[in-house]
Coordinates of C-alpha atoms and ligand atoms in Angstrom, one line a residue:
X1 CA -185.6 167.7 27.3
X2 CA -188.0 165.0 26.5
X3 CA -188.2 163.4 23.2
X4 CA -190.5 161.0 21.2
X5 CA -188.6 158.6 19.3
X6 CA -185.8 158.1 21.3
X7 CA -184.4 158.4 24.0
X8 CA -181.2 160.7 25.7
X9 CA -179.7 159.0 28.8
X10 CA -177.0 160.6 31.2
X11 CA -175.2 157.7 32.6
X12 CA -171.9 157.7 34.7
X13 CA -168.8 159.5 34.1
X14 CA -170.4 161.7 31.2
X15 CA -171.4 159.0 29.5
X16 CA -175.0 159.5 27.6
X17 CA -176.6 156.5 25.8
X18 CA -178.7 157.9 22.7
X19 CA -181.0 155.4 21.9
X20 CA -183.0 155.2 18.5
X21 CA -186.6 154.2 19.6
X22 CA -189.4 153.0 17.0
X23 CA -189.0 149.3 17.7
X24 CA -192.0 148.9 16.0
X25 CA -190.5 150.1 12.6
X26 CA -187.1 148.4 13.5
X27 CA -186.1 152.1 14.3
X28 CA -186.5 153.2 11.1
X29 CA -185.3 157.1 10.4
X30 CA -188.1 159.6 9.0
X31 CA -187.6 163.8 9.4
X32 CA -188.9 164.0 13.1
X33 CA -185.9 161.1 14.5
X34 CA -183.6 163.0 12.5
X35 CA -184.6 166.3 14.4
X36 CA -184.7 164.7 17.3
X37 CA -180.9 163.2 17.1
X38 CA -179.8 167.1 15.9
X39 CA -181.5 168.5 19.3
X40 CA -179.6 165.6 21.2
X41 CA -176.4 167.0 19.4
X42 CA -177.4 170.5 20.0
X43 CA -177.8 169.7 23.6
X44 CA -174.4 167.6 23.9
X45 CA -172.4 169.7 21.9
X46 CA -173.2 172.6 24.4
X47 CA -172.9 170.3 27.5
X48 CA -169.9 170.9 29.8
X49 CA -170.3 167.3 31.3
X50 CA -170.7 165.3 28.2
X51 CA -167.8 162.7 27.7
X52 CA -168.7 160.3 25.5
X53 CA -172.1 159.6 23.5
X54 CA -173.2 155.9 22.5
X55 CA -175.7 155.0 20.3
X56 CA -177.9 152.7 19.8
X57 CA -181.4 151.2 19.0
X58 CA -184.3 150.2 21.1
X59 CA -185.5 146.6 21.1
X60 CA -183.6 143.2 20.5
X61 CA -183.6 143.4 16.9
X62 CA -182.4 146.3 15.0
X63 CA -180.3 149.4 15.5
X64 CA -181.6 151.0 12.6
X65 CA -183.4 149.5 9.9
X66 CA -183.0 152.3 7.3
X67 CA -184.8 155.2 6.3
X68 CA -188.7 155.0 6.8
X69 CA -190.1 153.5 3.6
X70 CA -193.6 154.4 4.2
X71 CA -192.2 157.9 4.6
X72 CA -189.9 157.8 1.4
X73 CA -192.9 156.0 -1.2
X74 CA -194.5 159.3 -0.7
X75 CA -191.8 161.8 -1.4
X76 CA -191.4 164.0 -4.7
X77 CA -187.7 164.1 -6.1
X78 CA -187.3 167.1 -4.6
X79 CA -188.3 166.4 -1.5
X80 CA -186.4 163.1 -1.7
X81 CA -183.4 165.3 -2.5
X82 CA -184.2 167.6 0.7
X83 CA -184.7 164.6 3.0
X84 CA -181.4 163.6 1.9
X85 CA -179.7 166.3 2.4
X86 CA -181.1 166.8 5.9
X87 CA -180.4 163.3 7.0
X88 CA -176.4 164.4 5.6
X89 CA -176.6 167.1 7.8
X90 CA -177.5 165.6 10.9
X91 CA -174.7 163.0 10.2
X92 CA -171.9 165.2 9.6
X93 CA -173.2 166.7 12.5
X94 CA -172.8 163.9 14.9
X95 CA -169.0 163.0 12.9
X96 CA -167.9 166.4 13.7
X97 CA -169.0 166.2 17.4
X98 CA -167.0 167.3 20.1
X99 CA -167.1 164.2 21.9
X100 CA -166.0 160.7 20.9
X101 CA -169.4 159.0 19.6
X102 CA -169.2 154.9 19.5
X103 CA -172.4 153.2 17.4
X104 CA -173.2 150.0 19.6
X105 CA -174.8 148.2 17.0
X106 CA -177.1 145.9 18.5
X107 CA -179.1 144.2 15.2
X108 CA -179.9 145.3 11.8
X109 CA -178.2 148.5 10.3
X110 CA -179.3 149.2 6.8
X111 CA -179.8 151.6 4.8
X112 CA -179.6 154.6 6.6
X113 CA -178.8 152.8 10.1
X114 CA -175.5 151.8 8.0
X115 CA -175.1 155.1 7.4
X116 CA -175.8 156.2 11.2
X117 CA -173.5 153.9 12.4
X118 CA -170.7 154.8 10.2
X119 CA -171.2 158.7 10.9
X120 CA -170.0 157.7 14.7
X121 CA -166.4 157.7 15.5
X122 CA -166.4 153.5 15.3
X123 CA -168.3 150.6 15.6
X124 CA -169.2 147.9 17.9
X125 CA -171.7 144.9 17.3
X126 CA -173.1 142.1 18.3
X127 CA -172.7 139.2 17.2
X128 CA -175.9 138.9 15.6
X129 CA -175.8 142.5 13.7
X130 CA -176.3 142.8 9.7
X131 CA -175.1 145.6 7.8
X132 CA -176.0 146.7 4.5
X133 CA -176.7 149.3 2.1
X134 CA -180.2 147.9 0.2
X135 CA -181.6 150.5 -1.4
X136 CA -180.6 149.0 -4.6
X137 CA -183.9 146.3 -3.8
X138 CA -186.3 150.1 -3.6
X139 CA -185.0 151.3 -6.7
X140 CA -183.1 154.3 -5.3
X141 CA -179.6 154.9 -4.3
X142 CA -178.1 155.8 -0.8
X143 CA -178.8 159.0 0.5
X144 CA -177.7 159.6 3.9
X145 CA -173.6 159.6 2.7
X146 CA -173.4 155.5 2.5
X147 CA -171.9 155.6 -0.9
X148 CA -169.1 157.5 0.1
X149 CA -168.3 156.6 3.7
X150 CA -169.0 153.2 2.8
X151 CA -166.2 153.3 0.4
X152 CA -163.8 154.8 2.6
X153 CA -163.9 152.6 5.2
X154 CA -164.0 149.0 3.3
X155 CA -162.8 150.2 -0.2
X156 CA -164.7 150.6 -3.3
X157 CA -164.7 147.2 -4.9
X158 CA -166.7 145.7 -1.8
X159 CA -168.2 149.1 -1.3
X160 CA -169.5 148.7 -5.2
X161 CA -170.7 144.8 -4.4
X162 CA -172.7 145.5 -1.6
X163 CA -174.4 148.5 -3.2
X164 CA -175.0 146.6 -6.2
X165 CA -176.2 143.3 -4.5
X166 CA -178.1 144.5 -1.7
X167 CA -176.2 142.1 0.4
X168 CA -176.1 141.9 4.2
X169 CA -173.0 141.6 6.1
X170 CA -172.7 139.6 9.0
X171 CA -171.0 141.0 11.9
X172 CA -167.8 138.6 11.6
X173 CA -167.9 139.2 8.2
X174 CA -167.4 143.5 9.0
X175 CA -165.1 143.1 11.6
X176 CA -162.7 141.4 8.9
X177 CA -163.5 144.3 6.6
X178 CA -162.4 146.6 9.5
X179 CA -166.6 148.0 9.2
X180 CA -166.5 147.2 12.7
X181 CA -164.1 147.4 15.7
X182 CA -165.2 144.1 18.0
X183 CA -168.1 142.2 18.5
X184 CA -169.5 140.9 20.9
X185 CA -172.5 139.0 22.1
X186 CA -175.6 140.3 22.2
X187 CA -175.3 140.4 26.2
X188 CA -172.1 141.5 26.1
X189 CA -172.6 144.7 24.0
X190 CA -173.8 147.3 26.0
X191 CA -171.6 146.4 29.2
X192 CA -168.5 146.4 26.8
X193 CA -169.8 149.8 25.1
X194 CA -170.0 151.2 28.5
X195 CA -166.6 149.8 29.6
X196 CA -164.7 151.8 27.0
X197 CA -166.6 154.6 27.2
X198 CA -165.9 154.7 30.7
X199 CA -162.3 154.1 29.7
X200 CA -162.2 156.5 27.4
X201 CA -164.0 159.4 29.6
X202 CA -160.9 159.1 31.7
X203 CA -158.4 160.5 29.1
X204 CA -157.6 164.0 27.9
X205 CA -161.1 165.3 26.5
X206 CA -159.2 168.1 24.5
X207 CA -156.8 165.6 23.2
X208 CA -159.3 163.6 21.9
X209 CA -161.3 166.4 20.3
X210 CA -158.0 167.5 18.8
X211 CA -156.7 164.0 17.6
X212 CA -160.7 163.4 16.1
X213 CA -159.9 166.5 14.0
X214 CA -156.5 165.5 13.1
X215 CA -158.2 161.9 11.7
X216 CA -160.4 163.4 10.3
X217 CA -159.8 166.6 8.3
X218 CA -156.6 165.2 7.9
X219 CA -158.1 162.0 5.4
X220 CA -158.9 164.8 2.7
X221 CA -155.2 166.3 2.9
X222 CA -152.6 164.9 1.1
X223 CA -149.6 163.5 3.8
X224 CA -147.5 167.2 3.6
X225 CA -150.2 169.4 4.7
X226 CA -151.6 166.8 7.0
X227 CA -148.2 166.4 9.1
X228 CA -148.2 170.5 8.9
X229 CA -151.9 170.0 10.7
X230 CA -150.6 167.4 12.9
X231 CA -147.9 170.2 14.3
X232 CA -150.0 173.1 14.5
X233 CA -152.3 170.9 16.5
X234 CA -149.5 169.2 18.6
X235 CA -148.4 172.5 19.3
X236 CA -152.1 173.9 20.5
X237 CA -152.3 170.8 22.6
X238 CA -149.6 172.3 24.9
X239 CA -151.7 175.2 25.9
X240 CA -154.2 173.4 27.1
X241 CA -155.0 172.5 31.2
X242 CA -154.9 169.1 30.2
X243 CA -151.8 168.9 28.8
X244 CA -150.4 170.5 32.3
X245 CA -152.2 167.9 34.4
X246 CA -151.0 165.1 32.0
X247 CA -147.9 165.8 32.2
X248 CA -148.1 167.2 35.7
X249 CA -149.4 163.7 37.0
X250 CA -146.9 161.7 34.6
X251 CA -143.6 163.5 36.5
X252 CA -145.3 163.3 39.8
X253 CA -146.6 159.3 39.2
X254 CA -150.0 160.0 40.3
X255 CA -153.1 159.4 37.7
X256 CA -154.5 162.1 36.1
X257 CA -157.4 163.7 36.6
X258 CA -158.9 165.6 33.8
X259 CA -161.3 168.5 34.1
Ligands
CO8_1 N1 -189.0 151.6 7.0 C1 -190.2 151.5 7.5 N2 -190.6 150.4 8.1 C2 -189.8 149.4 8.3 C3 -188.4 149.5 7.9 C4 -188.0 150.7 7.2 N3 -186.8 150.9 6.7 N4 -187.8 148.3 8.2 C5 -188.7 147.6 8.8 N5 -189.9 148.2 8.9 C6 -191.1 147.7 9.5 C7 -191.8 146.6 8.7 O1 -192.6 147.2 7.7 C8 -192.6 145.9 9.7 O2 -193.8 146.7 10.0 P1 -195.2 145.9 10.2 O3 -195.0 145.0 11.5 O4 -196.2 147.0 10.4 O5 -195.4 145.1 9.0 C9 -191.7 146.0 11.0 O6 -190.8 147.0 10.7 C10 -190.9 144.7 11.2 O7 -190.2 144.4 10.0 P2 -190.3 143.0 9.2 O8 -191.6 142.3 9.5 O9 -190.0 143.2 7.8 O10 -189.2 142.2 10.0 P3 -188.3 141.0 9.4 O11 -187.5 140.4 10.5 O12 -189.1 140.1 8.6 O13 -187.2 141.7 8.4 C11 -185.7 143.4 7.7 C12 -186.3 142.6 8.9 C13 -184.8 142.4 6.8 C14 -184.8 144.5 8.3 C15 -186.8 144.0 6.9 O14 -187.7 144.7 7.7 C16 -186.3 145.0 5.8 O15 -185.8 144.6 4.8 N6 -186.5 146.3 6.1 C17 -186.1 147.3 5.1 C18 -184.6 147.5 5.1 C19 -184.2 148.5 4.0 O16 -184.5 148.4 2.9 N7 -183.6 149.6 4.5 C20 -183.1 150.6 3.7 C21 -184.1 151.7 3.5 S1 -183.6 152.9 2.3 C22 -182.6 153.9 3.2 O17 -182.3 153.7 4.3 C23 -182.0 155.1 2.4 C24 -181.4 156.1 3.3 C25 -181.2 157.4 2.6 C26 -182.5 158.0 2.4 C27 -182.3 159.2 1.5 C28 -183.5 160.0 1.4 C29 -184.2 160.0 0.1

Protein backbone atom coordinates (compact mmCIF):
# COMPACT_ATOMS: atom_id res chain seq x y z
CA UNK A 1 0.00 0.00 0.00
CA UNK A 2 1.19 3.37 -0.85
CA UNK A 3 0.78 6.34 1.30
CA UNK A 4 1.13 10.16 1.12
CA UNK A 5 2.49 11.45 4.21
CA UNK A 6 4.59 8.89 5.25
CA UNK A 7 6.14 6.28 4.71
CA UNK A 8 5.81 2.08 5.74
CA UNK A 9 9.19 0.33 5.35
CA UNK A 10 9.72 -3.61 5.65
CA UNK A 11 13.26 -3.95 6.78
CA UNK A 12 15.05 -7.10 8.06
CA UNK A 13 13.97 -9.54 10.46
CA UNK A 14 10.27 -8.07 10.56
CA UNK A 15 11.41 -5.04 11.37
CA UNK A 16 9.13 -2.09 9.62
CA UNK A 17 10.32 1.58 9.98
CA UNK A 18 7.08 3.88 9.98
CA UNK A 19 8.20 7.16 9.09
CA UNK A 20 6.11 10.41 9.68
CA UNK A 21 6.68 12.49 6.38
CA UNK A 22 5.78 16.31 5.99
CA UNK A 23 9.19 17.69 6.59
CA UNK A 24 8.00 20.67 5.28
CA UNK A 25 5.57 21.19 8.39
CA UNK A 26 8.17 19.47 10.75
CA UNK A 27 5.79 16.47 10.39
CA UNK A 28 3.12 18.06 11.82
CA UNK A 29 -0.19 15.59 12.43
CA UNK A 30 -3.67 16.75 10.65
CA UNK A 31 -6.73 13.98 10.01
CA UNK A 32 -5.24 12.43 6.72
CA UNK A 33 -1.45 11.41 8.76
CA UNK A 34 -3.58 10.14 11.41
CA UNK A 35 -5.53 7.80 8.91
CA UNK A 36 -2.68 7.02 7.28
CA UNK A 37 -0.76 5.76 10.67
CA UNK A 38 -4.32 3.60 11.54
CA UNK A 39 -4.06 1.89 7.89
CA UNK A 40 -0.20 1.23 8.79
CA UNK A 41 -1.63 -0.40 12.09
CA UNK A 42 -4.39 -2.00 10.28
CA UNK A 43 -1.88 -3.52 8.00
CA UNK A 44 0.63 -4.56 10.82
CA UNK A 45 -1.64 -5.69 13.19
CA UNK A 46 -2.83 -8.31 10.52
CA UNK A 47 0.68 -9.09 9.32
CA UNK A 48 2.11 -12.53 10.11
CA UNK A 49 5.71 -11.27 9.52
CA UNK A 50 5.65 -8.02 11.51
CA UNK A 51 8.16 -8.10 14.54
CA UNK A 52 8.78 -4.97 15.58
CA UNK A 53 7.55 -1.31 14.28
CA UNK A 54 9.81 1.90 14.77
CA UNK A 55 8.84 5.22 14.29
CA UNK A 56 10.03 8.03 13.27
CA UNK A 57 10.02 11.42 11.35
CA UNK A 58 11.34 12.41 8.06
CA UNK A 59 14.03 15.01 7.72
CA UNK A 60 16.94 16.13 10.19
CA UNK A 61 14.88 18.18 12.31
CA UNK A 62 11.71 17.05 13.85
CA UNK A 63 9.94 13.77 14.67
CA UNK A 64 6.82 15.42 15.04
CA UNK A 65 6.17 18.89 15.60
CA UNK A 66 2.61 18.72 16.90
CA UNK A 67 -0.66 18.81 15.59
CA UNK A 68 -1.16 20.90 12.37
CA UNK A 69 -1.89 24.46 13.48
CA UNK A 70 -3.09 25.63 10.20
CA UNK A 71 -5.40 22.70 10.41
CA UNK A 72 -6.58 23.32 14.11
CA UNK A 73 -7.08 27.67 13.73
CA UNK A 74 -9.87 26.46 11.57
CA UNK A 75 -11.75 23.91 13.67
CA UNK A 76 -15.19 24.49 15.58
CA UNK A 77 -15.24 23.10 19.24
CA UNK A 78 -16.77 20.32 18.07
CA UNK A 79 -14.82 19.44 15.55
CA UNK A 80 -11.73 20.22 17.78
CA UNK A 81 -13.34 17.76 20.13
CA UNK A 82 -13.70 15.05 17.18
CA UNK A 83 -10.16 15.66 16.00
CA UNK A 84 -9.15 14.86 19.42
CA UNK A 85 -10.73 12.06 19.92
CA UNK A 86 -9.65 10.57 16.62
CA UNK A 87 -6.03 11.38 17.15
CA UNK A 88 -6.83 9.24 20.87
CA UNK A 89 -7.85 6.63 18.87
CA UNK A 90 -5.19 6.13 16.59
CA UNK A 91 -2.84 6.30 19.73
CA UNK A 92 -4.33 3.77 21.79
CA UNK A 93 -4.36 1.97 18.76
CA UNK A 94 -0.65 1.85 18.19
CA UNK A 95 -0.19 1.27 22.43
CA UNK A 96 -2.32 -1.69 22.18
CA UNK A 97 -0.46 -3.12 19.21
CA UNK A 98 0.56 -6.47 18.89
CA UNK A 99 4.04 -5.87 18.28
CA UNK A 100 6.58 -3.98 20.39
CA UNK A 101 6.60 -0.31 18.89
CA UNK A 102 9.92 1.83 19.76
CA UNK A 103 9.55 5.94 18.89
CA UNK A 104 13.09 6.82 17.54
CA UNK A 105 12.82 10.32 18.22
CA UNK A 106 15.09 12.02 15.95
CA UNK A 107 14.29 16.06 16.71
CA UNK A 108 11.33 17.99 17.93
CA UNK A 109 8.30 16.16 19.59
CA UNK A 110 5.69 18.51 20.75
CA UNK A 111 2.51 18.64 21.10
CA UNK A 112 1.09 15.85 19.61
CA UNK A 113 4.57 14.31 18.48
CA UNK A 114 5.01 14.08 22.45
CA UNK A 115 2.06 12.39 22.49
CA UNK A 116 2.99 10.00 19.53
CA UNK A 117 6.02 9.15 20.97
CA UNK A 118 4.71 8.34 24.34
CA UNK A 119 1.83 6.14 22.78
CA UNK A 120 4.88 3.66 21.56
CA UNK A 121 6.13 1.10 23.92
CA UNK A 122 9.48 3.45 24.77
CA UNK A 123 11.56 5.91 23.65
CA UNK A 124 14.83 6.58 22.06
CA UNK A 125 16.41 10.10 21.07
CA UNK A 126 18.92 11.79 19.83
CA UNK A 127 20.83 13.81 21.37
CA UNK A 128 19.57 16.81 19.91
CA UNK A 129 15.59 15.91 20.44
CA UNK A 130 13.14 18.44 22.44
CA UNK A 131 10.09 17.36 23.98
CA UNK A 132 7.29 19.27 25.10
CA UNK A 133 3.71 19.75 25.52
CA UNK A 134 3.04 23.63 24.22
CA UNK A 135 -0.21 24.03 23.67
CA UNK A 136 -0.48 26.16 26.55
CA UNK A 137 1.45 29.05 24.07
CA UNK A 138 -2.10 28.35 21.40
CA UNK A 139 -4.43 28.77 24.07
CA UNK A 140 -5.73 25.15 24.13
CA UNK A 141 -4.89 22.18 26.11
CA UNK A 142 -3.55 18.75 25.01
CA UNK A 143 -5.57 16.64 23.07
CA UNK A 144 -4.06 13.66 21.80
CA UNK A 145 -3.76 11.96 25.67
CA UNK A 146 -0.50 14.11 26.70
CA UNK A 147 -2.01 15.24 29.93
CA UNK A 148 -2.40 11.94 31.13
CA UNK A 149 0.37 9.87 29.73
CA UNK A 150 2.48 12.63 30.39
CA UNK A 151 1.79 12.27 33.99
CA UNK A 152 2.23 8.86 34.24
CA UNK A 153 5.38 8.49 32.97
CA UNK A 154 7.27 11.64 34.69
CA UNK A 155 4.73 12.40 37.54
CA UNK A 156 2.38 15.14 37.90
CA UNK A 157 4.36 17.88 39.46
CA UNK A 158 6.76 18.08 36.26
CA UNK A 159 3.87 16.87 34.22
CA UNK A 160 1.89 20.14 35.62
CA UNK A 161 5.29 22.48 34.92
CA UNK A 162 5.70 21.57 31.52
CA UNK A 163 2.01 21.91 30.71
CA UNK A 164 1.89 25.12 32.33
CA UNK A 165 5.17 26.58 31.03
CA UNK A 166 5.27 25.39 27.57
CA UNK A 167 8.78 24.35 28.31
CA UNK A 168 10.97 22.08 26.06
CA UNK A 169 12.93 19.33 27.43
CA UNK A 170 16.20 18.50 26.20
CA UNK A 171 16.87 14.95 25.57
CA UNK A 172 19.43 14.51 28.66
CA UNK A 173 17.08 16.32 30.57
CA UNK A 174 14.10 13.22 29.64
CA UNK A 175 16.27 10.51 29.91
CA UNK A 176 16.80 11.62 33.73
CA UNK A 177 13.02 11.92 34.00
CA UNK A 178 12.89 8.24 32.65
CA UNK A 179 10.65 10.21 29.31
CA UNK A 180 13.24 8.53 27.47
CA UNK A 181 15.16 5.11 27.45
CA UNK A 182 18.87 6.25 25.83
CA UNK A 183 19.99 8.70 23.61
CA UNK A 184 22.09 8.82 21.30
CA UNK A 185 23.61 10.92 18.59
CA UNK A 186 21.88 11.97 15.88
CA UNK A 187 24.07 9.33 13.67
CA UNK A 188 23.73 6.90 16.03
CA UNK A 189 19.89 6.67 16.38
CA UNK A 190 18.61 4.82 13.71
CA UNK A 191 21.47 2.09 13.66
CA UNK A 192 20.88 1.65 17.46
CA UNK A 193 16.94 1.65 16.91
CA UNK A 194 17.51 -1.05 14.42
CA UNK A 195 20.02 -3.01 16.68
CA UNK A 196 17.41 -3.60 19.35
CA UNK A 197 14.81 -4.15 17.24
CA UNK A 198 16.71 -6.67 15.62
CA UNK A 199 17.45 -7.94 19.16
CA UNK A 200 14.25 -7.83 20.18
CA UNK A 201 12.66 -9.71 16.89
CA UNK A 202 14.68 -12.61 18.16
CA UNK A 203 12.75 -13.25 21.36
CA UNK A 204 9.41 -14.98 22.13
CA UNK A 205 6.83 -12.73 19.94
CA UNK A 206 3.97 -14.23 22.15
CA UNK A 207 5.75 -13.48 25.27
CA UNK A 208 6.23 -10.11 24.43
CA UNK A 209 2.58 -9.51 23.36
CA UNK A 210 1.62 -11.17 26.65
CA UNK A 211 4.12 -9.35 29.02
CA UNK A 212 3.02 -5.77 26.90
CA UNK A 213 -0.54 -6.62 28.22
CA UNK A 214 0.56 -7.59 31.57
CA UNK A 215 2.42 -3.79 31.76
CA UNK A 216 -0.01 -2.44 30.65
CA UNK A 217 -3.54 -3.37 31.77
CA UNK A 218 -1.90 -4.28 34.74
CA UNK A 219 -0.96 -0.18 35.66
CA UNK A 220 -4.83 0.40 36.10
CA UNK A 221 -5.19 -2.68 38.60
CA UNK A 222 -4.42 -2.38 41.95
CA UNK A 223 -1.15 -5.05 42.97
CA UNK A 224 -3.85 -8.20 44.02
CA UNK A 225 -5.71 -8.45 40.86
CA UNK A 226 -2.61 -7.55 38.89
CA UNK A 227 -0.42 -10.62 40.25
CA UNK A 228 -3.91 -12.69 39.62
CA UNK A 229 -3.37 -11.36 35.76
CA UNK A 230 0.24 -11.94 35.93
CA UNK A 231 -0.70 -15.93 36.71
CA UNK A 232 -3.42 -16.40 34.42
CA UNK A 233 -1.06 -15.05 31.84
CA UNK A 234 1.99 -17.08 33.05
CA UNK A 235 -0.07 -19.91 32.89
CA UNK A 236 -1.39 -19.18 29.04
CA UNK A 237 2.20 -18.63 28.11
CA UNK A 238 2.78 -22.36 28.62
CA UNK A 239 0.47 -23.31 25.87
CA UNK A 240 2.04 -21.60 23.52
CA UNK A 241 4.80 -23.07 20.61
CA UNK A 242 7.07 -20.68 21.81
CA UNK A 243 7.20 -21.61 25.15
CA UNK A 244 7.93 -25.38 23.86
CA UNK A 245 10.85 -24.11 21.63
CA UNK A 246 12.08 -21.89 24.53
CA UNK A 247 12.30 -24.25 26.72
CA UNK A 248 12.96 -27.02 24.18
CA UNK A 249 16.28 -25.12 23.01
CA UNK A 250 17.22 -24.04 26.72
CA UNK A 251 17.41 -28.16 27.85
CA UNK A 252 18.98 -29.00 24.57
CA UNK A 253 21.70 -25.70 24.67
CA UNK A 254 20.91 -24.70 21.28
CA UNK A 255 19.35 -20.93 20.49
CA UNK A 256 15.98 -20.63 19.93
CA UNK A 257 14.33 -20.11 17.06
CA UNK A 258 10.97 -18.57 17.23
CA UNK A 259 8.21 -18.91 14.66
N1 LIG B 1 1.70 22.75 12.61
C1 LIG B 1 1.78 23.28 11.40
N2 LIG B 1 2.93 23.76 10.89
C2 LIG B 1 4.04 23.69 11.63
C3 LIG B 1 4.03 23.12 12.93
C4 LIG B 1 2.78 22.63 13.43
N3 LIG B 1 2.64 22.07 14.64
N4 LIG B 1 5.26 23.20 13.45
C5 LIG B 1 6.03 23.75 12.50
N5 LIG B 1 5.31 24.06 11.41
C6 LIG B 1 5.76 24.68 10.16
C7 LIG B 1 6.05 26.17 10.33
O1 LIG B 1 4.87 26.92 10.21
C8 LIG B 1 7.03 26.40 9.20
O2 LIG B 1 6.32 26.50 8.00
P1 LIG B 1 6.76 27.64 6.91
O3 LIG B 1 8.15 27.24 6.50
O4 LIG B 1 5.75 27.51 5.81
O5 LIG B 1 6.74 28.95 7.62
C9 LIG B 1 7.83 25.11 9.14
O6 LIG B 1 7.03 24.12 9.81
C10 LIG B 1 9.17 25.19 9.86
O7 LIG B 1 8.92 25.63 11.18
P2 LIG B 1 9.66 26.93 11.83
O8 LIG B 1 10.07 27.88 10.76
O9 LIG B 1 8.78 27.44 12.91
O10 LIG B 1 10.95 26.22 12.41
P3 LIG B 1 11.81 26.71 13.68
O11 LIG B 1 13.05 25.89 13.66
O12 LIG B 1 11.95 28.19 13.68
O13 LIG B 1 10.93 26.33 14.96
C11 LIG B 1 9.55 24.87 16.27
C12 LIG B 1 10.68 24.98 15.22
C13 LIG B 1 10.06 25.41 17.62
C14 LIG B 1 9.19 23.39 16.41
C15 LIG B 1 8.34 25.71 15.81
O14 LIG B 1 8.02 25.33 14.47
C16 LIG B 1 7.10 25.51 16.63
O15 LIG B 1 7.00 26.06 17.71
N6 LIG B 1 6.13 24.74 16.11
C17 LIG B 1 4.87 24.53 16.78
C18 LIG B 1 5.02 23.59 17.95
C19 LIG B 1 3.71 23.42 18.67
O16 LIG B 1 3.12 24.33 19.19
N7 LIG B 1 3.23 22.18 18.70
C20 LIG B 1 2.01 21.82 19.41
C21 LIG B 1 0.83 21.96 18.50
S1 LIG B 1 -0.67 21.72 19.41
C22 LIG B 1 -0.82 20.05 19.48
O17 LIG B 1 0.00 19.30 19.01
C23 LIG B 1 -2.06 19.53 20.18
C24 LIG B 1 -2.26 18.04 19.92
C25 LIG B 1 -3.64 17.65 20.26
C26 LIG B 1 -4.60 18.19 19.29
C27 LIG B 1 -5.97 18.03 19.73
C28 LIG B 1 -6.94 18.34 18.67
C29 LIG B 1 -7.82 19.54 18.90
Amino acid sequence: MSFKNIQLEPREAGIFCLTINRPKVLNALNNEVLEEIGLALDLLGASNDARVLLITGAGDKAFVAGADIEHMSRLSPLEGKAFAEYGMTIFRRLENLNIPAIALVNGFALGGGCELAMSCDFILAADKAKFGQPEVNLGITPGFGGSQRLARLIGRPMALELLFSGRMMAAEEALQRGLVNHVYSQQELMEQGFKLAAKIATKSGTAQQLSKQLVQRGQDLDLDNACIMESDLFGLSFSTDDRREGMSAFLEKRTPSFA
